[in-house]
Structure formats: structure tokens, C-alpha cells
């Protein structure tokens, strides 16, 4: 199979974008893994498919595949790249578009300065909607991670996140602890593990171990 692709990134989160508007593209998990492979393929965190709209009152539909081949619900940086892609390719003249995803409709916007912002909707904190194995919603949840107890806040932005506050994100155990949190049994669909340093009430620093990528 020969495919034309565009390579993009948002904040270093990189993507291979494929145009499936006129000709459907059906990729197997193995094909996604081969595209995403950084040694033998193009190399990316995720593969994005731009498709015709499936939902009422939307302009496009887009699908997101992690580098492990699995399809996921949402990606904010991917949505930002999506806007630049459809604008730069002349697929729309709108500055604000409505895009259908597995998680529902998002509304990314191209700003006057060329930056892209995304309204991803309201976070979901109820355990069943994340999903998280917990009897009730609380501010934080304890996890046994590699013999150490950590406290995380859990939420969904269309995809699940487990976030903990740390004093210094440069010293956070993202690469060692992140994979253990991602596959923790309390998260049946796995989870993105986030490490957040609060700089001020208006600014945070964040590092993420991304599920499947």
C-alpha cells in the first residue's frame, strides 16, 4: 500500500496525518505500528486520519491511532495539528471547525496569531466515565505503584488521565513510574500519567507518559 502523508507536531507530540476524505483508509494495528516505528517507518506518537463528517453539524471526523496500533478517543495536540492540516490543504476556510471523534465533538480554532486552541469540553470526574475502578468520586485516589503509594487525581477529557502534583517536573519519575500507572489495574482502559508542577495560579508545567505512545 502506498500512502501520501504529512508529518506534523504539536509541542513535540508528533503525528503522521493521512487524508481519507475521498478514499477510505483502513489500517490494521500492524500497519499503524509499522508507520509509527521510528527506525523502519516514518516515526510518530500517533497516526491521524482525516475523514468526512459522520455526526450532524460537524465539518470533519478524525480518528486517532497510538503507535502501539490501538485506536483512542482523543488528543488535544492532534486536534491542533488537524486544524492546520485542513486549513493549509485548503479543505476549509473556517477559522473554527467542529470535528467528530470517538469521544464526541470538539471545537478547535485557528487564532489570529496563527496559534490553534481547542475547546475540548468539560472534564469528567466520575469514576465510571474515566473509567476508574473506584466506589465514589474523590479529589485523589491512592495507587500502589512499584511498591510505593502515590496519590493521583483522575479525570477524562475524552481520554483518561491520572495526574499528580510534583515539586519539580524535571525530576519526576515519568519514564519509570509512568508505564506502571498507565497499566495499573484500577484503570481498565489504561491511562495517561501526568506530572504537574504548579508555578502560579495561571501557569503550570506538565509532563505526560502517554498511553500507548
Coordinates of C-alpha atoms in Angstrom, one line a residue:
X1 CA 0.0 0.0 0.0
X2 CA 1.3 3.5 -0.9
X3 CA 0.0 6.4 1.1
X4 CA 0.8 10.1 0.9
X5 CA 1.3 11.5 4.4
X6 CA 2.1 14.8 6.2
X7 CA 4.4 14.8 9.3
X8 CA 3.4 17.3 12.0
X9 CA 3.9 18.0 15.7
X10 CA 2.2 20.0 18.5
X11 CA 4.6 20.7 21.4
X12 CA 6.8 17.9 20.3
X13 CA 3.9 15.4 20.3
X14 CA 4.3 14.2 16.7
X15 CA 1.9 12.8 14.1
X16 CA 1.6 11.2 10.7
X17 CA -1.6 12.7 9.1
X18 CA -3.4 10.9 6.3
X19 CA -6.1 12.3 4.1
X20 CA -9.1 9.8 4.0
X21 CA -11.7 12.3 2.7
X22 CA -12.0 10.9 -0.8
X23 CA -10.7 7.4 -0.4
X24 CA -11.3 5.5 2.8
X25 CA -8.1 4.2 4.5
X26 CA -8.4 1.1 6.7
X27 CA -5.2 0.4 8.6
X28 CA -4.6 -2.7 10.7
X29 CA -2.8 -2.5 14.0
X30 CA 0.3 -3.9 12.4
X31 CA 0.3 -1.3 9.6
X32 CA -0.1 1.5 12.2
X33 CA 2.8 0.1 14.2
X34 CA 5.0 0.0 11.0
X35 CA 4.2 3.6 10.1
X36 CA 4.9 4.7 13.7
X37 CA 8.2 2.8 14.0
X38 CA 11.0 5.4 14.4
X39 CA 13.6 3.0 12.9
X40 CA 11.9 1.4 10.0
X41 CA 8.8 3.6 9.4
X42 CA 8.0 7.3 9.3
X43 CA 8.0 7.5 13.1
X44 CA 5.4 9.2 15.3
X45 CA 3.4 9.1 18.5
X46 CA 0.1 8.8 16.7
X47 CA -1.4 8.4 13.2
X48 CA -4.3 10.7 12.4
X49 CA -6.9 10.0 9.7
X50 CA -8.9 13.0 8.3
X51 CA -12.3 11.7 7.3
X52 CA -15.7 13.1 6.1
X53 CA -18.1 14.1 8.8
X54 CA -20.2 11.3 10.5
X55 CA -22.1 13.4 13.0
X56 CA -24.7 16.1 12.4
X57 CA -23.5 19.7 12.4
X58 CA -19.8 18.8 12.0
X59 CA -17.2 19.6 9.4
X60 CA -14.9 16.6 9.6
X61 CA -14.3 13.4 11.5
X62 CA -10.9 12.3 12.7
X63 CA -9.5 9.0 14.0
X64 CA -6.5 8.7 16.3
X65 CA -4.2 5.6 16.5
X66 CA -1.4 5.3 19.0
X67 CA 1.9 4.0 18.0
X68 CA 1.1 0.6 19.5
X69 CA -1.7 0.3 16.9
X70 CA -4.7 0.9 19.2
X71 CA -7.4 3.4 18.3
X72 CA -8.0 6.0 21.0
X73 CA -10.7 8.6 21.7
X74 CA -8.9 12.0 21.9
X75 CA -5.7 14.0 21.6
X76 CA -5.5 17.8 22.1
X77 CA -2.2 18.3 20.3
X78 CA -3.5 16.1 17.4
X79 CA -6.6 18.3 17.2
X80 CA -4.4 21.4 16.9
X81 CA -2.4 19.8 14.1
X82 CA -5.7 18.7 12.5
X83 CA -6.8 22.4 12.1
X84 CA -3.5 23.5 10.5
X85 CA -3.7 20.5 8.2
X86 CA -7.2 21.1 6.8
X87 CA -6.6 24.9 6.6
X88 CA -3.2 24.6 4.9
X89 CA -4.5 22.0 2.4
X90 CA -7.5 24.2 1.5
X91 CA -10.0 21.8 2.8
X92 CA -11.9 24.5 4.7
X93 CA -11.8 28.3 5.0
X94 CA -13.3 28.4 8.5
X95 CA -11.2 29.5 11.5
X96 CA -13.4 27.5 13.9
X97 CA -14.4 23.9 13.0
X98 CA -16.5 21.2 14.6
X99 CA -14.8 17.9 14.5
X100 CA -16.3 14.5 15.4
X101 CA -14.2 12.0 17.3
X102 CA -14.7 8.8 19.3
X103 CA -15.1 10.9 22.3
X104 CA -17.7 13.3 20.8
X105 CA -17.4 16.7 19.1
X106 CA -14.5 19.1 19.7
X107 CA -14.2 22.7 18.5
X108 CA -10.6 23.7 17.6
X109 CA -10.0 27.3 16.4
X110 CA -7.3 29.0 14.4
X111 CA -6.4 32.2 16.2
X112 CA -5.4 35.5 14.5
X113 CA -1.7 34.9 15.6
X114 CA -1.6 31.5 13.8
X115 CA -1.8 29.5 17.0
X116 CA -4.5 26.9 17.4
X117 CA -6.7 26.5 20.5
X118 CA -9.1 23.6 21.2
X119 CA -12.3 23.6 23.2
X120 CA -12.3 20.0 24.4
X121 CA -15.4 20.4 26.6
X122 CA -15.9 19.9 30.3
X123 CA -13.7 17.4 32.2
X124 CA -15.5 14.3 33.6
X125 CA -14.5 13.3 37.1
X126 CA -17.0 10.5 37.8
X127 CA -15.0 7.2 38.1
X128 CA -17.3 5.3 35.7
X129 CA -16.8 7.9 32.9
X130 CA -13.0 7.9 33.2
X131 CA -13.1 4.8 33.6
X132 CA -11.5 4.2 37.0
X133 CA -12.2 1.3 39.5
X134 CA -13.4 3.3 42.5
X135 CA -16.7 3.2 44.5
X136 CA -17.1 7.0 44.5
X137 CA -15.6 10.2 43.3
X138 CA -12.9 11.8 45.5
X139 CA -10.3 14.5 45.0
X140 CA -7.5 12.0 44.8
X141 CA -7.1 8.2 44.7
X142 CA -4.3 6.1 46.1
X143 CA -2.3 3.8 43.8
X144 CA 0.3 1.2 44.7
X145 CA 2.9 1.7 42.1
X146 CA 6.0 -0.4 42.2
X147 CA 5.7 -0.8 46.0
X148 CA 5.2 2.9 46.5
X149 CA 1.9 4.7 47.3
X150 CA 1.1 7.7 45.1
X151 CA -1.9 9.9 45.1
X152 CA -3.4 10.9 41.8
X153 CA -6.4 12.9 40.6
X154 CA -8.3 11.2 37.8
X155 CA -10.4 12.7 35.0
X156 CA -11.4 12.2 31.4
X157 CA -11.0 14.8 28.7
X158 CA -12.4 12.2 26.2
X159 CA -9.4 10.1 27.2
X160 CA -8.4 9.1 30.7
X161 CA -5.7 10.9 32.8
X162 CA -4.1 10.3 36.2
X163 CA -2.4 13.4 37.4
X164 CA -0.2 14.0 40.4
X165 CA 1.4 17.2 41.7
X166 CA 5.2 17.2 41.9
X167 CA 7.6 19.9 43.1
X168 CA 9.9 19.6 40.0
X169 CA 8.8 18.0 36.8
X170 CA 12.4 17.6 35.6
X171 CA 12.9 15.2 38.5
X172 CA 9.5 13.5 38.2
X173 CA 9.7 9.7 37.5
X174 CA 7.9 9.9 34.2
X175 CA 9.8 7.2 32.4
X176 CA 10.0 4.7 35.3
X177 CA 6.7 5.2 37.1
X178 CA 4.6 6.4 34.1
X179 CA 4.4 2.9 32.4
X180 CA 3.3 1.3 35.7
X181 CA 0.5 3.9 36.2
X182 CA -0.6 3.5 32.5
X183 CA -1.3 -0.2 33.0
X184 CA -2.5 0.0 36.7
X185 CA -5.4 -2.4 37.2
X186 CA -7.6 0.4 38.5
X187 CA -7.7 1.8 35.0
X188 CA -9.4 -0.8 32.8
X189 CA -8.7 1.1 29.6
X190 CA -5.2 2.2 30.7
X191 CA -4.4 5.9 31.4
X192 CA -2.2 8.8 30.6
X193 CA 0.1 9.5 33.6
X194 CA 0.6 13.2 34.1
X195 CA 3.1 15.0 36.4
X196 CA 2.1 18.6 37.1
X197 CA 4.3 21.4 38.7
X198 CA 2.2 24.4 39.8
X199 CA 4.2 27.6 39.0
X200 CA 1.4 30.1 39.8
X201 CA -2.4 30.2 39.6
X202 CA -2.1 31.0 35.9
X203 CA 0.7 28.7 34.9
X204 CA 1.6 25.1 35.2
X205 CA 4.3 22.8 33.8
X206 CA 3.3 19.3 32.7
X207 CA 5.0 16.1 31.6
X208 CA 2.9 13.2 30.4
X209 CA 3.6 9.5 29.9
X210 CA 1.1 8.9 27.1
X211 CA -1.0 5.8 26.9
X212 CA 0.0 3.6 24.0
X213 CA 2.6 6.1 22.7

